[in-house]
Coordinates of C-alpha atoms and ligand atoms in Angstrom, one line a residue:
T28 CA -28.2 -37.9 -7.3
P29 CA -28.4 -34.6 -9.1
P30 CA -31.9 -33.9 -10.6
S31 CA -32.7 -34.8 -14.3
F32 CA -33.0 -31.7 -16.4
V33 CA -35.8 -30.7 -19.2
P34 CA -36.3 -27.4 -20.8
A35 CA -39.8 -27.0 -19.9
L36 CA -42.0 -28.7 -17.5
V37 CA -45.9 -28.7 -17.3
V38 CA -47.5 -29.8 -13.9
G39 CA -51.1 -31.1 -14.6
S40 CA -52.6 -32.1 -18.0
G41 CA -55.9 -30.1 -17.7
Y42 CA -56.9 -27.5 -20.1
G43 CA -54.5 -24.7 -19.3
A44 CA -51.6 -27.7 -19.0
A45 CA -53.0 -29.2 -22.3
V46 CA -52.6 -25.9 -24.3
S47 CA -49.5 -25.0 -22.9
A48 CA -47.8 -28.5 -23.9
L49 CA -49.1 -28.4 -27.6
R50 CA -47.8 -24.9 -27.9
L51 CA -44.2 -25.5 -26.3
G52 CA -44.2 -28.4 -28.3
S53 CA -44.8 -27.1 -31.5
A54 CA -42.4 -24.6 -31.2
G55 CA -39.4 -27.3 -30.5
V56 CA -39.2 -27.0 -26.9
S57 CA -38.7 -30.4 -25.5
T58 CA -41.3 -30.6 -22.5
L59 CA -42.2 -33.1 -19.7
V60 CA -45.9 -33.1 -18.6
L61 CA -46.4 -34.6 -15.0
E62 CA -49.9 -35.8 -14.3
T63 CA -51.1 -37.4 -11.0
G64 CA -53.8 -39.4 -12.2
Q65 CA -53.8 -42.3 -14.3
L66 CA -53.3 -42.5 -18.3
W67 CA -57.0 -43.8 -18.8
N68 CA -56.6 -46.0 -22.3
E69 CA -56.6 -49.5 -21.1
A70 CA -60.2 -51.4 -20.7
G71 CA -61.2 -52.9 -17.4
S72 CA -62.2 -56.7 -17.5
D73 CA -65.6 -55.5 -18.7
G74 CA -64.2 -54.3 -21.8
S75 CA -64.4 -50.6 -20.8
V76 CA -61.9 -47.8 -19.9
F77 CA -64.6 -46.1 -17.5
C78 CA -67.6 -47.1 -15.5
S79 CA -70.9 -45.8 -15.7
M80 CA -72.8 -43.9 -12.8
V81 CA -75.3 -46.3 -12.3
D82 CA -73.0 -49.2 -11.7
P83 CA -69.5 -47.7 -10.3
D84 CA -66.6 -49.3 -9.3
R85 CA -63.3 -48.5 -8.2
R86 CA -62.4 -46.7 -11.5
S87 CA -64.8 -44.0 -10.2
T88 CA -63.3 -42.5 -7.4
W89 CA -59.8 -40.7 -6.5
L90 CA -58.4 -42.3 -3.4
H91 CA -61.7 -42.8 -1.2
T92 CA -63.8 -45.7 -0.4
R93 CA -67.1 -44.5 -1.3
T94 CA -68.4 -42.7 -4.3
Q95 CA -69.0 -39.0 -4.1
A96 CA -71.9 -38.2 -6.4
P97 CA -73.2 -34.7 -5.3
L98 CA -76.5 -36.0 -5.9
G99 CA -76.2 -37.7 -2.6
T100 CA -80.0 -39.4 -1.8
F101 CA -83.3 -39.7 -3.4
L102 CA -86.3 -39.7 -1.4
W103 CA -83.7 -39.3 1.9
L104 CA -82.5 -42.9 0.7
D105 CA -78.7 -43.2 0.3
V106 CA -79.1 -45.3 -3.1
V107 CA -76.6 -43.1 -5.2
N108 CA -73.4 -43.5 -3.8
R109 CA -71.4 -47.1 -3.5
D110 CA -68.7 -48.3 -1.5
V111 CA -65.5 -48.9 -3.8
P112 CA -61.9 -50.2 -3.0
R113 CA -59.6 -47.3 -2.7
Y114 CA -57.8 -46.6 -5.9
T115 CA -56.6 -43.7 -8.4
G116 CA -60.1 -43.4 -9.8
V117 CA -61.2 -40.4 -12.0
L118 CA -63.0 -38.2 -10.0
D119 CA -61.8 -36.4 -7.2
R120 CA -63.6 -34.3 -4.1
M121 CA -61.8 -32.3 -2.0
D122 CA -63.5 -31.6 1.4
H123 CA -63.0 -28.1 3.1
P124 CA -65.2 -26.8 5.9
N125 CA -68.3 -26.0 4.0
M126 CA -67.3 -26.4 0.4
S127 CA -66.5 -29.7 -1.4
V128 CA -64.5 -29.1 -4.7
Y129 CA -64.5 -31.6 -7.7
Q130 CA -61.5 -32.5 -9.9
G131 CA -61.1 -34.8 -12.5
R132 CA -57.9 -37.0 -12.1
G133 CA -56.2 -38.4 -14.8
V134 CA -54.2 -37.3 -18.2
G135 CA -56.7 -34.7 -19.7
G136 CA -57.8 -33.4 -16.0
G137 CA -61.5 -32.3 -15.7
S138 CA -62.0 -33.0 -19.2
L139 CA -62.4 -36.6 -18.7
V140 CA -65.3 -36.1 -16.2
N141 CA -67.1 -33.0 -17.2
G142 CA -70.2 -32.3 -18.9
G143 CA -68.5 -31.2 -21.9
M144 CA -70.2 -27.9 -22.4
A145 CA -68.2 -25.3 -24.0
V146 CA -69.6 -21.8 -23.6
V147 CA -68.7 -18.3 -24.4
P148 CA -68.9 -15.7 -21.7
E149 CA -70.5 -12.6 -21.7
R150 CA -68.0 -10.2 -23.0
E151 CA -69.1 -7.5 -20.3
H152 CA -68.8 -10.0 -17.6
L153 CA -65.0 -11.3 -18.8
E154 CA -64.0 -7.5 -19.0
R155 CA -65.1 -6.9 -15.2
V156 CA -63.4 -10.0 -14.0
L157 CA -60.2 -9.9 -16.0
P158 CA -60.0 -6.3 -16.9
A159 CA -56.1 -6.7 -17.7
V160 CA -57.3 -8.7 -20.5
S161 CA -58.1 -7.0 -23.8
S162 CA -61.5 -8.6 -25.0
D163 CA -61.2 -7.8 -28.9
P164 CA -58.2 -10.7 -29.4
M165 CA -60.1 -13.1 -27.0
Y166 CA -63.5 -13.0 -29.0
E167 CA -61.9 -12.3 -32.4
R168 CA -58.8 -14.9 -32.0
Y169 CA -58.3 -17.2 -28.6
F170 CA -62.3 -18.3 -28.3
P171 CA -62.7 -19.3 -31.9
R172 CA -59.0 -21.0 -31.6
A173 CA -60.0 -22.9 -28.5
R174 CA -63.6 -24.0 -29.9
R175 CA -61.7 -25.3 -32.9
M176 CA -59.4 -27.2 -31.2
L177 CA -61.5 -28.6 -28.6
G178 CA -64.0 -29.8 -31.6
V179 CA -67.0 -27.9 -30.1
N180 CA -70.1 -28.9 -32.0
R181 CA -73.9 -28.1 -31.8
V182 CA -76.8 -30.4 -31.5
S183 CA -79.0 -30.3 -34.7
E184 CA -82.0 -28.6 -33.6
D185 CA -84.3 -31.0 -35.6
W186 CA -83.0 -34.2 -33.9
F187 CA -83.2 -32.6 -30.4
E188 CA -87.2 -31.5 -30.7
G189 CA -87.8 -35.2 -31.3
A190 CA -84.9 -37.0 -29.1
E191 CA -86.4 -39.1 -26.5
C192 CA -83.0 -38.8 -24.4
Y193 CA -83.6 -34.6 -24.4
R194 CA -87.2 -34.9 -23.0
Y195 CA -85.9 -33.4 -19.7
A196 CA -84.5 -30.5 -21.4
R197 CA -87.4 -29.7 -23.3
V198 CA -89.6 -29.9 -20.3
A199 CA -87.1 -27.5 -18.9
R200 CA -87.3 -25.1 -21.6
R201 CA -91.0 -25.3 -21.5
H202 CA -91.5 -24.4 -17.6
A203 CA -88.9 -21.8 -18.1
A204 CA -90.8 -20.2 -20.9
N205 CA -94.2 -20.4 -18.8
A206 CA -92.5 -18.1 -16.6
G207 CA -91.3 -15.8 -19.3
L208 CA -87.8 -17.2 -19.5
G209 CA -85.6 -18.1 -22.6
S210 CA -83.4 -21.2 -23.0
T211 CA -80.7 -21.6 -25.4
L212 CA -79.0 -24.6 -26.7
V213 CA -75.2 -25.1 -25.4
P214 CA -72.3 -26.2 -27.7
N215 CA -70.7 -29.3 -26.3
V216 CA -67.2 -31.1 -27.3
Y217 CA -69.4 -34.3 -27.2
D218 CA -69.8 -35.5 -30.6
F219 CA -73.5 -34.8 -31.4
D220 CA -73.7 -36.8 -34.5
Y221 CA -72.1 -39.7 -32.6
M222 CA -74.6 -39.7 -29.8
R223 CA -77.5 -39.5 -32.8
R224 CA -76.0 -42.8 -33.8
E225 CA -76.1 -43.9 -30.3
A226 CA -80.0 -43.1 -30.0
A227 CA -80.4 -45.0 -33.4
G228 CA -78.5 -48.1 -31.9
E229 CA -75.9 -48.0 -34.6
V230 CA -72.9 -47.5 -32.2
P231 CA -72.0 -48.4 -28.7
A232 CA -73.7 -45.6 -26.3
S233 CA -71.9 -43.7 -23.8
A234 CA -74.0 -40.6 -23.2
L235 CA -77.2 -42.7 -23.5
A236 CA -75.4 -45.2 -21.0
A237 CA -75.2 -43.0 -18.3
E238 CA -71.6 -42.3 -18.9
V239 CA -70.4 -39.0 -17.5
L240 CA -68.7 -37.6 -13.9
Y241 CA -66.7 -41.0 -14.0
G242 CA -65.4 -40.7 -17.9
N243 CA -67.1 -41.6 -21.2
N244 CA -65.9 -44.6 -23.1
H245 CA -67.3 -43.2 -26.4
G246 CA -68.5 -40.0 -28.1
K247 CA -66.5 -37.1 -25.9
R248 CA -63.6 -35.5 -27.3
S249 CA -61.4 -35.3 -24.1
L250 CA -58.0 -33.5 -24.0
D251 CA -56.2 -36.9 -24.4
Q252 CA -57.9 -36.7 -27.7
T253 CA -57.4 -33.3 -28.7
Y254 CA -54.7 -30.9 -27.5
L255 CA -52.5 -33.6 -25.8
A256 CA -52.5 -36.4 -28.5
D257 CA -51.1 -33.2 -31.0
A258 CA -49.0 -32.4 -28.2
V259 CA -47.2 -36.0 -27.8
G260 CA -47.6 -35.6 -32.1
T261 CA -45.2 -33.0 -32.3
G262 CA -42.2 -35.5 -30.9
N263 CA -41.2 -32.9 -28.2
V264 CA -43.8 -33.7 -25.5
R265 CA -43.7 -36.6 -23.1
I266 CA -46.5 -37.3 -20.6
E267 CA -45.5 -39.1 -17.1
S268 CA -48.8 -40.4 -15.3
L269 CA -48.9 -41.1 -11.7
H270 CA -46.3 -38.5 -11.0
R271 CA -47.3 -36.0 -8.5
A272 CA -45.3 -32.6 -8.5
H273 CA -44.9 -31.9 -4.6
S274 CA -42.0 -29.2 -4.0
I275 CA -40.8 -26.3 -6.1
R276 CA -37.4 -24.5 -5.6
R277 CA -35.3 -22.3 -7.5
E278 CA -31.6 -22.7 -7.6
S279 CA -29.3 -19.9 -8.0
D280 CA -28.5 -19.9 -11.4
G281 CA -32.7 -19.6 -12.3
T282 CA -33.0 -23.3 -13.0
F283 CA -36.4 -24.4 -10.9
V284 CA -36.1 -28.0 -9.3
V285 CA -39.2 -29.8 -8.7
G286 CA -39.9 -32.5 -6.2
V287 CA -41.6 -35.4 -7.9
Q288 CA -43.6 -38.5 -6.3
R289 CA -44.1 -41.4 -8.3
L290 CA -47.3 -43.0 -7.2
D291 CA -48.9 -46.7 -7.8
E292 CA -52.5 -47.2 -8.8
F293 CA -53.3 -47.2 -5.3
G294 CA -52.1 -43.8 -4.4
N295 CA -49.0 -45.0 -2.5
V296 CA -45.8 -43.2 -3.0
R297 CA -43.3 -45.4 -4.7
E298 CA -40.6 -43.3 -5.3
V299 CA -39.2 -39.6 -5.0
H300 CA -36.9 -37.9 -7.6
E301 CA -36.0 -34.4 -8.4
I302 CA -36.5 -32.8 -11.8
G303 CA -34.8 -29.5 -12.9
C304 CA -36.3 -27.2 -15.5
R305 CA -35.7 -24.0 -17.1
Y306 CA -39.5 -23.0 -17.7
L307 CA -42.2 -24.1 -15.1
F308 CA -45.9 -24.1 -16.1
L309 CA -48.4 -25.0 -13.4
G310 CA -51.6 -26.1 -14.6
A311 CA -52.4 -28.6 -11.9
G312 CA -56.0 -26.7 -11.5
S313 CA -57.4 -24.0 -9.1
Q314 CA -56.9 -26.1 -6.0
G315 CA -53.4 -28.2 -7.4
T316 CA -51.8 -25.0 -8.6
T317 CA -52.3 -23.0 -5.6
E318 CA -51.1 -25.5 -3.1
L319 CA -47.9 -26.0 -4.9
L320 CA -47.2 -22.3 -4.7
L321 CA -48.4 -21.8 -1.3
R322 CA -46.1 -24.9 -0.1
A323 CA -43.2 -23.3 -1.8
R324 CA -43.9 -19.9 -0.4
E325 CA -44.6 -21.3 3.3
T326 CA -41.6 -23.8 3.3
G327 CA -39.1 -21.7 1.9
G328 CA -38.5 -23.2 -1.8
L329 CA -39.9 -20.0 -3.2
P330 CA -40.0 -17.5 -0.5
E331 CA -40.3 -14.2 -2.7
L332 CA -44.0 -15.5 -4.2
S333 CA -46.8 -12.6 -3.5
E334 CA -49.0 -12.2 -0.5
L335 CA -51.7 -12.4 -3.0
V336 CA -51.1 -16.0 -4.1
G337 CA -54.0 -18.0 -2.4
Q338 CA -56.3 -15.2 -2.7
G339 CA -59.3 -14.5 -5.1
W340 CA -61.0 -18.0 -4.9
G341 CA -64.8 -18.7 -6.1
T342 CA -67.2 -21.2 -6.9
N343 CA -68.5 -19.8 -10.2
G344 CA -71.7 -19.3 -8.3
N345 CA -72.6 -23.0 -8.5
V346 CA -76.1 -24.0 -7.0
M347 CA -77.8 -27.1 -7.7
L348 CA -81.5 -27.7 -7.1
G349 CA -84.3 -30.4 -8.5
R350 CA -87.9 -29.4 -9.0
A351 CA -90.8 -32.2 -8.8
C352 CA -92.8 -32.1 -12.0
N353 CA -96.1 -32.9 -12.2
L354 CA -97.2 -36.5 -12.8
W355 CA -98.5 -35.3 -16.4
D356 CA -95.3 -33.9 -17.2
P357 CA -92.3 -36.8 -17.4
T358 CA -88.9 -35.8 -17.8
G359 CA -88.0 -39.4 -19.4
A360 CA -86.4 -42.7 -18.0
L361 CA -83.8 -42.5 -20.9
Q362 CA -81.6 -39.2 -20.4
S363 CA -78.7 -38.3 -22.3
S364 CA -75.9 -37.8 -20.0
I365 CA -74.7 -34.7 -21.7
P366 CA -76.6 -31.4 -21.1
A367 CA -77.4 -29.6 -24.2
L368 CA -79.8 -26.8 -22.6
A369 CA -79.3 -23.8 -20.2
V370 CA -82.2 -21.4 -18.9
D371 CA -81.2 -18.1 -19.1
D372 CA -82.4 -15.5 -16.7
P373 CA -80.2 -12.5 -17.3
H374 CA -82.5 -10.0 -15.6
N375 CA -82.5 -11.5 -12.2
E376 CA -82.9 -9.0 -9.2
H377 CA -80.0 -10.7 -7.8
G378 CA -77.7 -10.9 -10.8
P379 CA -78.0 -13.2 -13.9
V380 CA -78.6 -17.0 -13.7
F381 CA -77.5 -19.4 -16.4
A382 CA -78.8 -22.6 -15.4
E383 CA -77.9 -25.8 -17.2
S384 CA -80.5 -28.5 -17.3
V385 CA -78.9 -31.6 -15.8
P386 CA -79.8 -35.1 -16.3
I387 CA -80.7 -37.8 -14.2
P388 CA -79.6 -40.9 -16.1
A389 CA -81.0 -43.5 -13.6
G390 CA -82.9 -45.4 -16.2
V391 CA -86.2 -44.7 -14.5
E392 CA -88.5 -42.0 -14.8
T393 CA -88.0 -39.4 -11.4
F394 CA -90.0 -36.7 -12.7
V395 CA -87.3 -34.3 -11.7
S396 CA -86.2 -31.4 -13.3
L397 CA -82.3 -31.0 -12.1
Y398 CA -80.2 -28.0 -12.5
L399 CA -76.9 -26.8 -11.8
A400 CA -77.3 -22.9 -11.8
I401 CA -74.4 -20.6 -12.3
T402 CA -74.6 -17.1 -10.5
R403 CA -72.7 -14.0 -10.4
N404 CA -71.9 -14.7 -6.4
P405 CA -69.3 -11.8 -5.8
E406 CA -68.0 -13.9 -2.7
R407 CA -64.6 -14.8 -2.3
G408 CA -62.8 -17.4 -0.5
R409 CA -58.6 -18.1 0.1
F410 CA -56.4 -20.7 0.4
V411 CA -54.3 -21.2 3.2
F412 CA -51.1 -23.7 3.7
D413 CA -51.5 -26.0 6.7
E414 CA -48.1 -27.4 7.7
D415 CA -49.4 -30.2 9.6
T416 CA -51.2 -31.6 6.9
D417 CA -48.8 -30.8 4.3
S418 CA -51.8 -29.4 2.1
V419 CA -53.9 -26.2 1.7
R420 CA -57.4 -25.3 3.5
L421 CA -59.9 -23.4 2.2
R422 CA -61.6 -20.4 4.0
W423 CA -65.0 -20.4 2.9
S424 CA -68.2 -19.7 5.3
S425 CA -71.5 -21.3 4.9
D426 CA -72.9 -17.8 4.4
Q427 CA -70.8 -17.3 1.5
G428 CA -72.9 -19.0 -0.6
Q429 CA -76.1 -17.6 0.2
P430 CA -75.8 -14.8 -3.0
S431 CA -76.0 -18.2 -5.5
V432 CA -79.3 -19.5 -3.3
R433 CA -80.8 -16.1 -3.4
A434 CA -80.5 -15.6 -7.1
A435 CA -81.3 -19.2 -8.1
R436 CA -84.3 -19.0 -5.7
A437 CA -85.4 -15.6 -7.6
T438 CA -85.4 -17.8 -10.9
F439 CA -86.9 -20.9 -9.8
D440 CA -89.6 -19.8 -7.5
G441 CA -90.8 -17.8 -10.4
I442 CA -90.4 -21.1 -12.7
N443 CA -92.4 -23.1 -9.8
R444 CA -95.1 -20.4 -9.6
A445 CA -95.8 -20.5 -13.3
N446 CA -96.2 -24.4 -13.4
G447 CA -97.6 -25.1 -10.3
T448 CA -94.5 -27.1 -9.3
V449 CA -92.5 -27.4 -6.0
Y450 CA -88.8 -28.0 -4.9
R451 CA -87.2 -31.4 -4.1
H452 CA -86.3 -31.6 -0.4
D453 CA -84.7 -35.1 -0.7
L454 CA -81.9 -34.9 -2.7
F455 CA -79.0 -33.4 -1.0
G456 CA -78.8 -35.7 2.3
D457 CA -80.9 -33.2 4.5
T458 CA -84.1 -31.2 3.5
R459 CA -82.4 -28.1 1.6
A460 CA -83.5 -27.3 -1.7
F461 CA -80.7 -25.6 -2.9
E462 CA -77.5 -27.6 -2.9
D463 CA -74.2 -25.0 -2.4
R464 CA -71.7 -26.7 -0.5
F465 CA -69.7 -28.0 -3.7
T466 CA -68.4 -26.6 -6.7
Y467 CA -67.7 -28.4 -10.1
H468 CA -66.2 -25.0 -11.2
P469 CA -63.4 -23.9 -8.9
L470 CA -61.7 -20.9 -10.0
G471 CA -59.0 -18.5 -8.6
G472 CA -56.5 -19.0 -5.8
C473 CA -53.4 -17.3 -8.5
V474 CA -55.4 -14.5 -10.2
L475 CA -54.3 -12.9 -13.4
G476 CA -53.0 -9.3 -12.7
S477 CA -52.6 -9.6 -9.1
A478 CA -50.2 -12.7 -8.1
T479 CA -49.2 -13.2 -11.6
D480 CA -48.6 -10.3 -14.4
D481 CA -51.2 -9.8 -16.9
H482 CA -50.0 -13.2 -18.8
G483 CA -49.6 -15.7 -16.1
R484 CA -45.9 -14.8 -15.1
V485 CA -45.7 -15.4 -11.1
R486 CA -44.7 -12.3 -9.4
G487 CA -41.3 -12.7 -7.7
Y488 CA -39.8 -15.4 -10.2
R489 CA -39.0 -15.4 -14.0
N490 CA -39.9 -18.0 -16.1
L491 CA -42.7 -19.5 -13.8
Y492 CA -46.1 -19.4 -15.2
V493 CA -49.7 -20.2 -13.9
V494 CA -52.0 -21.3 -16.9
D495 CA -54.8 -22.9 -15.7
G496 CA -58.0 -22.1 -13.8
S497 CA -56.3 -20.3 -10.8
L498 CA -55.8 -17.1 -13.1
I499 CA -59.7 -16.5 -13.0
P500 CA -60.9 -14.8 -9.9
G501 CA -63.7 -17.0 -9.2
S502 CA -66.3 -16.3 -11.9
T503 CA -66.8 -16.6 -15.7
G504 CA -70.7 -16.5 -15.4
V505 CA -71.0 -19.6 -17.5
N506 CA -69.2 -23.1 -17.9
P507 CA -65.4 -22.3 -17.4
F508 CA -63.1 -24.4 -19.5
L509 CA -63.4 -22.8 -22.8
T510 CA -62.3 -19.6 -21.4
I511 CA -59.4 -21.4 -19.3
T512 CA -58.5 -22.4 -22.4
A513 CA -58.7 -19.5 -24.9
L514 CA -57.0 -17.4 -22.0
A515 CA -54.2 -20.2 -22.0
E516 CA -53.9 -19.6 -25.7
R517 CA -53.3 -15.9 -25.1
N518 CA -51.0 -16.1 -22.6
V519 CA -48.7 -19.0 -23.7
E520 CA -48.5 -17.3 -27.3
R521 CA -46.9 -14.0 -25.7
I522 CA -44.8 -16.5 -23.3
L523 CA -43.7 -18.3 -26.2
S524 CA -42.8 -15.5 -28.0
V525 CA -41.2 -13.1 -25.5
D526 CA -39.8 -15.5 -22.9
V527 CA -38.9 -18.6 -24.1
E528 CA -35.9 -19.8 -26.2
H529 CA -36.9 -22.1 -29.0
G530 CA -35.3 -25.1 -29.7
Ligands
LIG22 P1 -58.2 -29.3 -14.4 O1 -58.6 -29.2 -13.3 O2 -58.8 -29.8 -15.6 O3 -56.5 -30.4 -14.5 C1 -55.7 -30.1 -13.3 C2 -55.0 -31.5 -13.1 O4 -53.9 -31.6 -12.6 C3 -55.7 -33.0 -13.0 O5 -55.7 -33.5 -14.0 C4 -54.8 -33.1 -11.8 O6 -55.2 -34.6 -11.3 C5 -53.9 -32.7 -12.2 N1 -52.9 -32.1 -10.8 C6 -53.2 -31.5 -9.8 N2 -52.1 -31.4 -8.6 C7 -51.0 -31.9 -9.4 C8 -49.6 -32.3 -8.9 N3 -49.3 -31.6 -7.9 N4 -48.9 -33.1 -9.9 C9 -49.3 -33.2 -10.9 N5 -50.8 -33.1 -11.2 C10 -51.6 -32.6 -10.7 N6 -66.8 -26.8 -17.1 C11 -67.1 -26.7 -18.4 O7 -66.8 -25.5 -19.1 N7 -68.0 -27.2 -18.7 C12 -68.7 -28.2 -18.3 O8 -69.9 -29.1 -18.5 C13 -68.1 -28.8 -17.1 N8 -68.8 -29.8 -16.6 C14 -67.6 -30.1 -15.2 C15 -68.6 -31.3 -14.7 C16 -67.7 -31.9 -13.5 C17 -68.2 -33.4 -12.9 C18 -66.8 -31.3 -13.0 C19 -65.7 -31.6 -12.1 C20 -66.0 -29.8 -13.7 C21 -66.9 -29.6 -15.1 N9 -66.5 -28.4 -15.3 C22 -66.9 -28.1 -16.7 C23 -65.4 -27.5 -15.0 C24 -64.2 -27.8 -15.9 O9 -63.8 -29.5 -16.2 C25 -63.0 -27.1 -15.0 O10 -63.3 -25.8 -15.0 C26 -61.6 -27.6 -15.7 O11 -61.2 -28.6 -15.8 C27 -60.2 -26.7 -15.4 O12 -59.3 -27.0 -16.0 P2 -57.6 -26.5 -15.3 O13 -57.0 -26.7 -16.5 O14 -57.7 -25.4 -14.5 O15 -57.2 -27.8 -14.5

């Protein structure tokens, strides 16, 4: 049967994809969005859509039989993770030699699982990593637009200072101050007014019920409630969940034909079909988009793609660590799962460190101060396509994490010295204090200005666009989704005004 046809096809439904879908739909372009993961809108037998971190079930995990929380152990005991039935749950971890890449799966992509921290990057750093992007319009127009659209808000300082659920963040701030370091309250897309009412017992708890990582049942403005709801509201956008784009080829008339696999909720391929489109927007995330392009380049579907596809990948310098606080310095049994504070070390000898204070919402006092440090690690990896497994492999060596560890160590050695505290060595499966073998912030693989032009148009093919975190070469210096969103707003605005025929 000949492929069905849509004018515009968007692959994935994370930040870049959601921006593309809304702007295409608003311009009157009939658009189909394909998302591998589920549409998370139906409650399970427990009355909730998502499960919590303390009692995870099959909804937590994408096609694995054990949950994959990064904080693997406590006192070296494997108490954190649980066996679960294989299911198309919401959090995926893609394991490569020396590096595990986390990604949200479902309509909304990473917005379903992430901590919601919405941070504008430092201007000089953005200019350094994306020299082709002029920063005035970014800071005057696209960052404010992205913040407004995503529903970014701030915690009230008065409430933060007295809230039991942010004791852990205030401890982190005081310990940093004792070492001469500043901290900042970090804006978020979680509704802090809702959280205040959770704390007062007026509404069902979510951030205060250990929900994050496997989804939030309340309070979080994930993309399905913002960009994607507006996109569907234009009447021009349709979203198909449990649909995975697999192959891409181009016909001689310029039509792209995408091979699609329809999955059941256990991840089995139930049907394959093809969809033709005039405009193809790839928003499948750093690994997903790069894999689609590399497969198409290596297996002949899009042979003209640049050799630069696959390159420029980085971890955003992610490294996690825990400090043992003194017994007179509790971090609190009730911890908001939504981070609200970051320690700032701009003058670190190994480059600036921005370390968010991360909760351990275990429901008991742990005396642990946990951090996800974002460092300026200059190391870059690359993806290669492996025909045997029909998937990409990441080339990243274990020593490439060392710049992240060095920078974090310089910051936190100082904090430990000033407070008479030590690192925890029991949290990451062995005795290491610094966990640099995973990233929440995969960036790069199809870098703007190298594998694409200055607006994400993929080199070698007209009407083929990359719109997600693959465009950013490995670092934003802060949490990345606001940058991904603002960059997509910028690029799609240009693409719509220059390339796309409007309906
Ligand atoms: P994103 O990864 O969001 O979406 C890609 C989507 O495409 C997924 O839904 C995937 O299933 C789908 N897909 C992949 N391949 C496909 C295919 N072949 N066909 C169809 N669909 C396909 N950032 C931040 O700024 N602040 C924060 O607080 C956090 N916290 C955080 C916590 C955790 C646990 C994680 C995992 C991540 C974060 N992040 C974060 C990172 C942030 O979520 C991430 O940078 C963005 O979601 C990336 O957006 P993209 O648009 O690149 O794709």
